[in-house]
JSON list of C-alpha atoms in Angstrom, two decimals:
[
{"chain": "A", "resi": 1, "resn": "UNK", "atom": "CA", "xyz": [0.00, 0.00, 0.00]},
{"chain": "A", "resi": 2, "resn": "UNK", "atom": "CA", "xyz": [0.77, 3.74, -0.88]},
{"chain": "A", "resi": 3, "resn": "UNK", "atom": "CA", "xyz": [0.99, 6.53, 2.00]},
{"chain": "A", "resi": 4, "resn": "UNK", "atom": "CA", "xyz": [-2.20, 7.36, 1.20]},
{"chain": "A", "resi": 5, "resn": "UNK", "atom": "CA", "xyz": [-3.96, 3.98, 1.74]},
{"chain": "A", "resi": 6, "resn": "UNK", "atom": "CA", "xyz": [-1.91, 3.52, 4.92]},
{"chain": "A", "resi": 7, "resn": "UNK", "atom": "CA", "xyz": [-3.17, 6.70, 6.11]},
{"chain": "A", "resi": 8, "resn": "UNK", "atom": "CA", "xyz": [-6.98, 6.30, 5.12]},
{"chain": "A", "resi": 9, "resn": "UNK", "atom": "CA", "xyz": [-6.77, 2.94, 7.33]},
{"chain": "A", "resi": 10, "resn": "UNK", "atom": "CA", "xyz": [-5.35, 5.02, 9.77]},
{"chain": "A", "resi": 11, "resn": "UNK", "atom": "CA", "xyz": [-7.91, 7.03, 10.02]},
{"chain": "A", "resi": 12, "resn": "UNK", "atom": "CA", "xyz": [-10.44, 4.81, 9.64]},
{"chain": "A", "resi": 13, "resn": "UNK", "atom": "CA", "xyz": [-9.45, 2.91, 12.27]},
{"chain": "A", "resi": 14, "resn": "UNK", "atom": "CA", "xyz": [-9.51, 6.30, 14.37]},
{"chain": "A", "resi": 15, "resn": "UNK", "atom": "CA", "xyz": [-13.22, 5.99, 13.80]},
{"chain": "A", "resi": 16, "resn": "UNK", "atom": "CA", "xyz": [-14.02, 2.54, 14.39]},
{"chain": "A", "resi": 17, "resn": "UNK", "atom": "CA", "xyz": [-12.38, 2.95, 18.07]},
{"chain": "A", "resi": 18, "resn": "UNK", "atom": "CA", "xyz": [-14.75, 6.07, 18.17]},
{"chain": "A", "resi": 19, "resn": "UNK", "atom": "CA", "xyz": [-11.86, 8.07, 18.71]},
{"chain": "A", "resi": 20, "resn": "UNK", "atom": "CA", "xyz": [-12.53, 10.43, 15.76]},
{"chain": "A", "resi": 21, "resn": "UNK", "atom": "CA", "xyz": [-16.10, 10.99, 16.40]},
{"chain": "A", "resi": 22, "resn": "UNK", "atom": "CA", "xyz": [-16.73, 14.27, 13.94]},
{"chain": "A", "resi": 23, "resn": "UNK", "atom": "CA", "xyz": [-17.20, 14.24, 10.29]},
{"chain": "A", "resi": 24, "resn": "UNK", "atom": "CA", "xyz": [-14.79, 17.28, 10.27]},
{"chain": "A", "resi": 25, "resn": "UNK", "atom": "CA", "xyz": [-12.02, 15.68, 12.29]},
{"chain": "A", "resi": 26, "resn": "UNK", "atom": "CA", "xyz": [-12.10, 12.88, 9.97]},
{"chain": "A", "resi": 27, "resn": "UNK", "atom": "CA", "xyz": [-12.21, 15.17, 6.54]},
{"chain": "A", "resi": 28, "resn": "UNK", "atom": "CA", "xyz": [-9.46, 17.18, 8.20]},
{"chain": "A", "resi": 29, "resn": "UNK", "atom": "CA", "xyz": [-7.14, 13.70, 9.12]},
{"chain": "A", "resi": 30, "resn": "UNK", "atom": "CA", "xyz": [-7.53, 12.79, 5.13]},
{"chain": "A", "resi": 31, "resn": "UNK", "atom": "CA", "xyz": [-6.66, 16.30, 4.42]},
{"chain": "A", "resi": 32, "resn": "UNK", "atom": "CA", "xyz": [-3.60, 16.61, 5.72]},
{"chain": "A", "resi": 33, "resn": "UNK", "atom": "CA", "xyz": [-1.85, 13.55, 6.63]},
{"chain": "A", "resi": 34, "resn": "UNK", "atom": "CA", "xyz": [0.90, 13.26, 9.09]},
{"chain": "A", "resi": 35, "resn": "UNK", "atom": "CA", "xyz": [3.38, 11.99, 6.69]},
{"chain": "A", "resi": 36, "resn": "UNK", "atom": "CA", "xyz": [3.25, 15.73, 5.04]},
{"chain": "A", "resi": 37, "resn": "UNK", "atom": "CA", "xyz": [4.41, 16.62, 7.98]},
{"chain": "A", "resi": 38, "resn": "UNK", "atom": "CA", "xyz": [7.65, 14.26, 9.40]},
{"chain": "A", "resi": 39, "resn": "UNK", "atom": "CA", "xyz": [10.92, 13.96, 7.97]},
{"chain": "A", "resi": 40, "resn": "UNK", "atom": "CA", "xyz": [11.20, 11.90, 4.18]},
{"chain": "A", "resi": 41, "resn": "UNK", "atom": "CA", "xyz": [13.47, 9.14, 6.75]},
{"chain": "A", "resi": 42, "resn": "UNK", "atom": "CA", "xyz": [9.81, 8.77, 8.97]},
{"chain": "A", "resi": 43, "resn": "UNK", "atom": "CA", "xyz": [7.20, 8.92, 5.86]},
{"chain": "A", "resi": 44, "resn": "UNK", "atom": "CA", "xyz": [6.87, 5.09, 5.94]},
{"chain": "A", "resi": 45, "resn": "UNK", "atom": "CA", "xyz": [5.96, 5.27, 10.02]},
{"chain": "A", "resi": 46, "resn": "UNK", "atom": "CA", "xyz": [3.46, 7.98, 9.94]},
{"chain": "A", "resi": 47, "resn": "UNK", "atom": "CA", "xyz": [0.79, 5.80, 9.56]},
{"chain": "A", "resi": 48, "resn": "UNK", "atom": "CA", "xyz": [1.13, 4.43, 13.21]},
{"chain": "A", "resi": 49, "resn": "UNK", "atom": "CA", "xyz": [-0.64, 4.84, 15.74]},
{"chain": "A", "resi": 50, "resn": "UNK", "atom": "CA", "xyz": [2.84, 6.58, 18.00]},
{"chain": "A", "resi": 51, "resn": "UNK", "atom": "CA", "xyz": [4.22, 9.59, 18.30]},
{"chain": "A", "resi": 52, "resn": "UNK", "atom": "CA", "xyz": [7.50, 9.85, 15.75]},
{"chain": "A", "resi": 53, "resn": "UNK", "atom": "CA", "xyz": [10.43, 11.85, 16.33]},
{"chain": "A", "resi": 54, "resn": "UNK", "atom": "CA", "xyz": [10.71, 15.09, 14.80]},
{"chain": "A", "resi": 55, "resn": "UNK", "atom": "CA", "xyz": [13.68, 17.42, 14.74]},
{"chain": "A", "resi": 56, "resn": "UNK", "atom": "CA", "xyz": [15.83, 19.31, 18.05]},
{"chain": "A", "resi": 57, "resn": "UNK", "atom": "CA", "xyz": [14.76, 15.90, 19.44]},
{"chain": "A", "resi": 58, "resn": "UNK", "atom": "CA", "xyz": [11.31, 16.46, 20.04]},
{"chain": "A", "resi": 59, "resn": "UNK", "atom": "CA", "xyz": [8.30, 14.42, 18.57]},
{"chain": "A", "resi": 60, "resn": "UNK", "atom": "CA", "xyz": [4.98, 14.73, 16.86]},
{"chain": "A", "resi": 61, "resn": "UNK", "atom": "CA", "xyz": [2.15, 13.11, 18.73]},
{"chain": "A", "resi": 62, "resn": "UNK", "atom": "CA", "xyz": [0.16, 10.21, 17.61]},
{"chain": "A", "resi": 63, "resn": "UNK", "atom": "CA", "xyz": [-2.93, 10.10, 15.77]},
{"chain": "A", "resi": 64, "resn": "UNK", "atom": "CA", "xyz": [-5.29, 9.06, 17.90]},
{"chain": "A", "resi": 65, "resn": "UNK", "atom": "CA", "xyz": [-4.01, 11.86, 20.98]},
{"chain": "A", "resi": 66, "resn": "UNK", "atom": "CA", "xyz": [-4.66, 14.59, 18.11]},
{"chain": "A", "resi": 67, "resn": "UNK", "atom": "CA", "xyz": [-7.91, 13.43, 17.41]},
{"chain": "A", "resi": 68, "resn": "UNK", "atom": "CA", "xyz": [-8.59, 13.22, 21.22]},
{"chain": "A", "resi": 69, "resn": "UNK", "atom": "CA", "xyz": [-7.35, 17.17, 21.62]},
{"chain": "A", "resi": 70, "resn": "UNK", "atom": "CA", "xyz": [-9.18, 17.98, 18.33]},
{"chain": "A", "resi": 71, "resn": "UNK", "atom": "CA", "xyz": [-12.39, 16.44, 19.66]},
{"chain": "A", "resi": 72, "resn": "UNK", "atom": "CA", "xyz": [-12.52, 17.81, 23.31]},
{"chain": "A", "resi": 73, "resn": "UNK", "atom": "CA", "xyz": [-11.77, 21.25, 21.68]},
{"chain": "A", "resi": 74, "resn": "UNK", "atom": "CA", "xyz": [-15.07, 21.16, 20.22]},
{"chain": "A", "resi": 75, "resn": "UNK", "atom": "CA", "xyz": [-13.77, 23.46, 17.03]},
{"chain": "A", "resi": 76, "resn": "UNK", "atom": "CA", "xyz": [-16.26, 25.43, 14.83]},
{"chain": "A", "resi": 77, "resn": "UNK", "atom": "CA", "xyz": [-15.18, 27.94, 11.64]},
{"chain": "A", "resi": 78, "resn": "UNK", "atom": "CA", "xyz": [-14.82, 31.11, 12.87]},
{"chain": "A", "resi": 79, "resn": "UNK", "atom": "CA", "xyz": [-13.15, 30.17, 16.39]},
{"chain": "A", "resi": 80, "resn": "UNK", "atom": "CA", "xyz": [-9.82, 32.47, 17.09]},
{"chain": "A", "resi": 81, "resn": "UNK", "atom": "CA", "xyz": [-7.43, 29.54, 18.42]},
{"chain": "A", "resi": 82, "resn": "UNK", "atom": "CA", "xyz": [-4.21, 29.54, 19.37]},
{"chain": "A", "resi": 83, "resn": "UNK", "atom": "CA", "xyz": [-1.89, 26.74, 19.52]},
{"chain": "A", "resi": 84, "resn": "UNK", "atom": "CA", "xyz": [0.99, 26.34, 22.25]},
{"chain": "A", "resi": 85, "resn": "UNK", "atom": "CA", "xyz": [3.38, 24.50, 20.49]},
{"chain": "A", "resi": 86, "resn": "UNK", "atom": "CA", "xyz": [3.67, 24.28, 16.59]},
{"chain": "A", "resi": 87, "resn": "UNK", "atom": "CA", "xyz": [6.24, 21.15, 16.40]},
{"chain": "A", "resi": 88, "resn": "UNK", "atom": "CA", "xyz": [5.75, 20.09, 13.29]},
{"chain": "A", "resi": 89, "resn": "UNK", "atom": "CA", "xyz": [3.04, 22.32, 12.07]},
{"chain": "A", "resi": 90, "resn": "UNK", "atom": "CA", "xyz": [0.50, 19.06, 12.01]},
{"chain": "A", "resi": 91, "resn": "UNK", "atom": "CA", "xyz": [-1.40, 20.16, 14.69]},
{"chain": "A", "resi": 92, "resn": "UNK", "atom": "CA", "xyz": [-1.88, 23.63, 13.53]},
{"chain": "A", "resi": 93, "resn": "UNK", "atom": "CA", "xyz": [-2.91, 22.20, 10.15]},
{"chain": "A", "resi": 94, "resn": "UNK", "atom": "CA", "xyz": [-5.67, 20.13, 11.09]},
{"chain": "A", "resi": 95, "resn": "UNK", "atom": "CA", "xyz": [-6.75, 23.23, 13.34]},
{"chain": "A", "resi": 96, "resn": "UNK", "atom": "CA", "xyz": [-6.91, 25.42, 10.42]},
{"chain": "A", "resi": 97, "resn": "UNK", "atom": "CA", "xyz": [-9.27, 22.86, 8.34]},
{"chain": "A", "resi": 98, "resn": "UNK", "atom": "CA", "xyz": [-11.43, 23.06, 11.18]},
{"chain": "A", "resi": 99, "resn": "UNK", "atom": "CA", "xyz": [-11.52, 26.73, 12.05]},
{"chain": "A", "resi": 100, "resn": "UNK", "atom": "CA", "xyz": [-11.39, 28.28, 8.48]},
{"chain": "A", "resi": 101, "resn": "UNK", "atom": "CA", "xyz": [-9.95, 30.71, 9.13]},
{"chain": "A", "resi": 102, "resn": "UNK", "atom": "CA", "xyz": [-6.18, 31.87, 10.56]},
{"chain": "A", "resi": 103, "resn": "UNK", "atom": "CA", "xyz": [-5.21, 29.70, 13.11]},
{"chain": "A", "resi": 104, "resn": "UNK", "atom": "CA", "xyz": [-1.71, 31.54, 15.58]},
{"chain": "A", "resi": 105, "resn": "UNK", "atom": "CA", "xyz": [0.74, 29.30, 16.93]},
{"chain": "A", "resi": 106, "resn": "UNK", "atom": "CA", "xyz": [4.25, 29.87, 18.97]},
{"chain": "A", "resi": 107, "resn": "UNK", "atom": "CA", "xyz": [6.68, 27.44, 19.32]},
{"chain": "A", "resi": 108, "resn": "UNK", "atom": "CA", "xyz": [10.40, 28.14, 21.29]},
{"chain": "A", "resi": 109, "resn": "UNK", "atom": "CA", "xyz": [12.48, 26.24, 19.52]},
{"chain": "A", "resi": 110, "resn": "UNK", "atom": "CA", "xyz": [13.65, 27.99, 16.43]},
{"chain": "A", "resi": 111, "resn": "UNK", "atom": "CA", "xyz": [14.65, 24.97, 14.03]},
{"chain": "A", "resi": 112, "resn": "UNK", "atom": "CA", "xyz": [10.93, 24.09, 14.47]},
{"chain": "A", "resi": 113, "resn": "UNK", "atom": "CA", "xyz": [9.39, 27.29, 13.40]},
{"chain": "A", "resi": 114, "resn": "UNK", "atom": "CA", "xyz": [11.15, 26.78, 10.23]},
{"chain": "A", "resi": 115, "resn": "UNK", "atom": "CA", "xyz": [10.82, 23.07, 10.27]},
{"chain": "A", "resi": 116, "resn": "UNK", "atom": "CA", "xyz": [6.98, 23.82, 10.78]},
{"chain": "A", "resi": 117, "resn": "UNK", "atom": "CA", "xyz": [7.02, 26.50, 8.11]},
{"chain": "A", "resi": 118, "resn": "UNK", "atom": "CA", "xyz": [8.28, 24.44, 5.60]},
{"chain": "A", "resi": 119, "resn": "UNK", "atom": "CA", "xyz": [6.21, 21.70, 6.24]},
{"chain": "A", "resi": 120, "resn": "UNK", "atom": "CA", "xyz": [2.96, 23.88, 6.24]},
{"chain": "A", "resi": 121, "resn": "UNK", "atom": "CA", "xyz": [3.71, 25.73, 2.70]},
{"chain": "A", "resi": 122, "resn": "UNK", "atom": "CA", "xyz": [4.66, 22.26, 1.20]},
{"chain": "A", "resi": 123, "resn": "UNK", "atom": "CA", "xyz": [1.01, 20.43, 2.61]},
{"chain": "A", "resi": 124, "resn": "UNK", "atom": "CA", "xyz": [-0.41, 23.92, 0.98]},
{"chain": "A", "resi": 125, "resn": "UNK", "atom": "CA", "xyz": [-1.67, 25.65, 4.09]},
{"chain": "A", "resi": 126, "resn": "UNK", "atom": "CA", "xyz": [-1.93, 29.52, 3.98]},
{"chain": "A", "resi": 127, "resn": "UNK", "atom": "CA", "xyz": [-4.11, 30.45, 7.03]},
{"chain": "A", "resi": 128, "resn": "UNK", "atom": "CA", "xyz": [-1.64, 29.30, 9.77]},
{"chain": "A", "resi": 129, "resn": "UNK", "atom": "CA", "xyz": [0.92, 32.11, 11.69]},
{"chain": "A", "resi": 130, "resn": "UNK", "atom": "CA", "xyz": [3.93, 30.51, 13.01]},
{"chain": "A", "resi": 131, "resn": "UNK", "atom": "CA", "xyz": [5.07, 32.82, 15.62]},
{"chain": "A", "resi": 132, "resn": "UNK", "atom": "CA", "xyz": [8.50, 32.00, 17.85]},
{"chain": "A", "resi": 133, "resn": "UNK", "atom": "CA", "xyz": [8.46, 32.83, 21.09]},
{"chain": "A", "resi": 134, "resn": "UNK", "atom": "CA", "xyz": [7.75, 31.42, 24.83]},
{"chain": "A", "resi": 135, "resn": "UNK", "atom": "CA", "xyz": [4.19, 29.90, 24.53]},
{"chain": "A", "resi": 136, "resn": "UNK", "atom": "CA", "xyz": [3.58, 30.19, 28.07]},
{"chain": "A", "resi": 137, "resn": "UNK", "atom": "CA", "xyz": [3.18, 33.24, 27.93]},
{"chain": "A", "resi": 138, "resn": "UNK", "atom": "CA", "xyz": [0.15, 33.15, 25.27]},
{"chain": "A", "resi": 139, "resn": "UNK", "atom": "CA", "xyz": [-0.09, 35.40, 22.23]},
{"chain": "A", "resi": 140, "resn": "UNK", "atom": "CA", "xyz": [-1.54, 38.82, 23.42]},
{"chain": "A", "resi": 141, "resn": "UNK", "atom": "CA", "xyz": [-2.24, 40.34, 20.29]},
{"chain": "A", "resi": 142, "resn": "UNK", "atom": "CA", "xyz": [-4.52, 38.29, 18.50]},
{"chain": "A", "resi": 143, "resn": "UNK", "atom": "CA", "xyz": [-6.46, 37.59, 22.49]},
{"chain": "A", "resi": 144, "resn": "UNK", "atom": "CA", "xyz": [-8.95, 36.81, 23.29]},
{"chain": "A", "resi": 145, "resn": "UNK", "atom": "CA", "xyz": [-9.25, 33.30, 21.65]},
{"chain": "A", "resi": 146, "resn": "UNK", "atom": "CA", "xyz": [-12.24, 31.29, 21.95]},
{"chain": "A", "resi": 147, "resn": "UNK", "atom": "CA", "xyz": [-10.04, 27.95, 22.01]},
{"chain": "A", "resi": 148, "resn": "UNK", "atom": "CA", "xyz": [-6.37, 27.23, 23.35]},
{"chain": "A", "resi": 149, "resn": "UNK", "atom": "CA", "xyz": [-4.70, 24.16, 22.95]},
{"chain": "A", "resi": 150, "resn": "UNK", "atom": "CA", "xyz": [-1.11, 22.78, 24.01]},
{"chain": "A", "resi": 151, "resn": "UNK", "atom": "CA", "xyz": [0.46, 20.63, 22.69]},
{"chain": "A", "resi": 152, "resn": "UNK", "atom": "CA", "xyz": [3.32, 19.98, 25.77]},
{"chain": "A", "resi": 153, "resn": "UNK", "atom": "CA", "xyz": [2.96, 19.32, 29.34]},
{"chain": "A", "resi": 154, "resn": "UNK", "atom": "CA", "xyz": [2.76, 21.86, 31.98]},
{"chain": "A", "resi": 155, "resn": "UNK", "atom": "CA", "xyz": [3.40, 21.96, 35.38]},
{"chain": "A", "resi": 156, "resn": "UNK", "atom": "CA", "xyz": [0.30, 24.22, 36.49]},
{"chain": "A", "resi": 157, "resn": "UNK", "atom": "CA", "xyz": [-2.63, 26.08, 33.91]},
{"chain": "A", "resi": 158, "resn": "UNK", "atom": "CA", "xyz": [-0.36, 29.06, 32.88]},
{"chain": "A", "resi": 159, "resn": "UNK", "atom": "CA", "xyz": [-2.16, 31.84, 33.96]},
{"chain": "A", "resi": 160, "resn": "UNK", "atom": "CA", "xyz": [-1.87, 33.86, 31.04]},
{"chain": "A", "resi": 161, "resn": "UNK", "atom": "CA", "xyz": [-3.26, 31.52, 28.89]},
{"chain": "A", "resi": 162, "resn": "UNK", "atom": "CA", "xyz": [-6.35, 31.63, 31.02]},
{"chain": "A", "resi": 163, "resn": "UNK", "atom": "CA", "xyz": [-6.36, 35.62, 30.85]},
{"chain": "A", "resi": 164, "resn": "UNK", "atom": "CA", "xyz": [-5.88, 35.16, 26.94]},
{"chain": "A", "resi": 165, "resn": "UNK", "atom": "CA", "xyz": [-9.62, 33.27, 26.75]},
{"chain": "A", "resi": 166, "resn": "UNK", "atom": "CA", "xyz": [-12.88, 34.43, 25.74]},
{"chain": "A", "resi": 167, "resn": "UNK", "atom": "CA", "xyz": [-15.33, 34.19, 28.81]},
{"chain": "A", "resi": 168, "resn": "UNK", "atom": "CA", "xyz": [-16.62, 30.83, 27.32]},
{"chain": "A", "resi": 169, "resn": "UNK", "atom": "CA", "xyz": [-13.41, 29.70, 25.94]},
{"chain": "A", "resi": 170, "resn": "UNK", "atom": "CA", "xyz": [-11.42, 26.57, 26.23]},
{"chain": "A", "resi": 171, "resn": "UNK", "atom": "CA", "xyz": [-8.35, 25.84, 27.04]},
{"chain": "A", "resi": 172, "resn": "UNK", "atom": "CA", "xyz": [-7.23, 22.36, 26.33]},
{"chain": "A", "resi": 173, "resn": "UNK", "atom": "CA", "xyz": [-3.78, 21.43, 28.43]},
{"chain": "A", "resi": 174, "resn": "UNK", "atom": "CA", "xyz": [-1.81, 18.07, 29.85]},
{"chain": "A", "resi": 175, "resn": "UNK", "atom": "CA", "xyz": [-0.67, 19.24, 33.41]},
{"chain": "A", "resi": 176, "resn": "UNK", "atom": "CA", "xyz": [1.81, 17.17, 35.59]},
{"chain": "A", "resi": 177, "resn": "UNK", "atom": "CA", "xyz": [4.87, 15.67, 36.00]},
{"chain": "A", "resi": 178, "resn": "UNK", "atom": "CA", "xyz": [7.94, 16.50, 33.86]},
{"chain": "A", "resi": 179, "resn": "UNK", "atom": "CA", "xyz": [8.07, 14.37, 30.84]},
{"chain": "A", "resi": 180, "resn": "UNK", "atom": "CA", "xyz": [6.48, 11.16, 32.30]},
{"chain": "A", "resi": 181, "resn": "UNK", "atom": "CA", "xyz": [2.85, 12.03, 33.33]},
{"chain": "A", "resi": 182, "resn": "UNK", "atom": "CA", "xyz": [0.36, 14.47, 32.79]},
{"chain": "A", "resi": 183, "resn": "UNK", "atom": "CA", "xyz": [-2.96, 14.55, 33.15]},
{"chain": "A", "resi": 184, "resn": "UNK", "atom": "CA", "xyz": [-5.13, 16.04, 30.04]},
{"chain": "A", "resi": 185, "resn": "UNK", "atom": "CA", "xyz": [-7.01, 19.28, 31.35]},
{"chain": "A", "resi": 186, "resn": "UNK", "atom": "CA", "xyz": [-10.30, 20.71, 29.46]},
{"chain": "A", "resi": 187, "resn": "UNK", "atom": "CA", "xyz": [-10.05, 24.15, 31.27]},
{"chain": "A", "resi": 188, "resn": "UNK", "atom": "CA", "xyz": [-13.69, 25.94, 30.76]},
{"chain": "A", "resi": 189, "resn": "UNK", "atom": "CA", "xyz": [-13.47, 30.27, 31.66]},
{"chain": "A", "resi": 190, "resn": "UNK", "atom": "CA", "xyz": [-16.88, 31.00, 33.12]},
{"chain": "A", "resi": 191, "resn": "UNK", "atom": "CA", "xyz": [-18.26, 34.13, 32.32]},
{"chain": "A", "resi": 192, "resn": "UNK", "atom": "CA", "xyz": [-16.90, 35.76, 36.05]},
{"chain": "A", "resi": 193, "resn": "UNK", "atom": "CA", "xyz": [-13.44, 35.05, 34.91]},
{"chain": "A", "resi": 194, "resn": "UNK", "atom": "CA", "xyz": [-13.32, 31.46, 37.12]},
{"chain": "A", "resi": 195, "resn": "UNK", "atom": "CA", "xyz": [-12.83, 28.27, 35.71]},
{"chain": "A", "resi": 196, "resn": "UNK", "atom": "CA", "xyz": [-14.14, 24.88, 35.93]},
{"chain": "A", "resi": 197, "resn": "UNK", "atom": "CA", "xyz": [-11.41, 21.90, 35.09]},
{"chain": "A", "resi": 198, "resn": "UNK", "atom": "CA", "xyz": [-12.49, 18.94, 33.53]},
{"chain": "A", "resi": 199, "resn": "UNK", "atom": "CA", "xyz": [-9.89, 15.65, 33.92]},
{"chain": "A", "resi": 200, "resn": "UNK", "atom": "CA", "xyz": [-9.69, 13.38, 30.79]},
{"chain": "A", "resi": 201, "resn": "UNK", "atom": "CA", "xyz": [-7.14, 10.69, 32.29]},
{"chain": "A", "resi": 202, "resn": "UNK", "atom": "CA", "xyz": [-3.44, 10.13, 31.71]},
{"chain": "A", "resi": 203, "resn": "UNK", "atom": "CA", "xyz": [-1.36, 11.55, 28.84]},
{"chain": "A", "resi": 204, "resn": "UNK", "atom": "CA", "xyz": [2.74, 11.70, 28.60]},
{"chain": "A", "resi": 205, "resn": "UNK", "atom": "CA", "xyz": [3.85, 14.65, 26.54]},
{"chain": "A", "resi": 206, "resn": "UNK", "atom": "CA", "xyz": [7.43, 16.55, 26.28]},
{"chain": "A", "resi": 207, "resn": "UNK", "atom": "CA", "xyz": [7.24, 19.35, 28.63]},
{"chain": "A", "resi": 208, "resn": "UNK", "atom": "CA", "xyz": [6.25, 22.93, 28.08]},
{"chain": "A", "resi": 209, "resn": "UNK", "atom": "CA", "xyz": [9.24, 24.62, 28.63]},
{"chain": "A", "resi": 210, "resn": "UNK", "atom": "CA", "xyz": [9.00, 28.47, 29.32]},
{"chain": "A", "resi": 211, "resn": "UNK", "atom": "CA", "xyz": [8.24, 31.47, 31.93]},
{"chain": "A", "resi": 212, "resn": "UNK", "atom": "CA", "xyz": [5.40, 29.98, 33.39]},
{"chain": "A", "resi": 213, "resn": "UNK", "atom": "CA", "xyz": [6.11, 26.29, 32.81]},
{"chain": "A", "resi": 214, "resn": "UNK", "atom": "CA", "xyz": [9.07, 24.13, 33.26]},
{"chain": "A", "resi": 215, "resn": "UNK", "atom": "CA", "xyz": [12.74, 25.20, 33.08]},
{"chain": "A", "resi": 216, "resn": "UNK", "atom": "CA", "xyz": [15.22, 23.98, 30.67]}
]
């Protein structure tokens, strides 16, 4: 089988398990498949179901914890999101399927912004602002967003992400331990400015490295 085959059964597996339980999640998936978005040396893996390594030795998550994110995030065109964490721009391409319209994402590391970049303009994806910089600290001018999502794991809900929502908004976060354990947060902003925290069990992410996460 071609990329593309191994990829539709990916996805269609996704659905089976009920995992990808939107019609737009799964267009998006077949829209822009992970292997657009690896290195040519980790095309033929991209199809499984595990994260894969990506360059300055960090890793693109698998398929099925991307649909999980995607689907707790509850995404509808129109939404302002940000993204914590570009990697390798996958992420931030399936968001901007969903969304239609421009999707803002920082990532520290500056080999990935341009890794990202390059992956984005080959997969043909024009609505997505790759922006370095410390992610814990948000993206002020483009707040308030009606959806944040990260993509690394944080010690503690940064509180300027939280400031950064729309009363209404969602932030969707794994909290925890330092690259073991996290636990994945769905982090609702009331309209009084409180929130209300939803736990979705166990996740293990890199960590979110920045002013109000972890320290290198």
């Amino acid at each position: 089988m071609n990329l593309d085959e191994l990829w539709r059964r990916t996805v269609e597996n996704l659905v089976r398990e009920g995992i990808i339980r939107s019609e737009a999640v799964r267009r998006a998936f077949l829209k822009y498949p992970r292997y657009l978005f690896v290195e040519e040396k980790h095309r033929k893996y991209a199809h499984l179901d595990e994260p894969l390594p990506i360059p300055a030795g960090q890793t693109v998550s698998a398929p099925h914890m991307v649909a999980i994110m995607l689907e707790l995030a509850e995404l509808k065109p129109g939404m302002n999101v940000l993204e914590i964490g570009t990697g390798s721009g996958w992420n931030a391409a399936l968001i901007s399927e969903l969304v239609k319209t421009d999707v803002y994402t920082v990532e520290r590391i500056p080999e990935l912004v341009e890794f990202a970049r390059r992956n984005l303009e080959r997969a043909g994806v024009k609505n997505v602002h790759v922006i370095p910089g410390d992610g814990t600290l948000g993206f002020p001018p483009k707040a308030p967003y009606d959806r944040i999502i990260v993509t690394a794991g944080a010690p503690d809900i940064p509180k300027p992400l939280v400031e950064q929502l729309k009363p209404g908004g969602k932030l969707i976060i794994p909290v925890g331990s330092y690259h073991i354990w996290q636990d994945l947060l769905e982090v609702i902003k009331l309209e009084d400015g409180s929130i209300k925290v939803k736990n979705h069990g166990g996740v293990a992410f890199v960590p979110l490295i920045g002013e109000h996460g972890w320290r290198e």
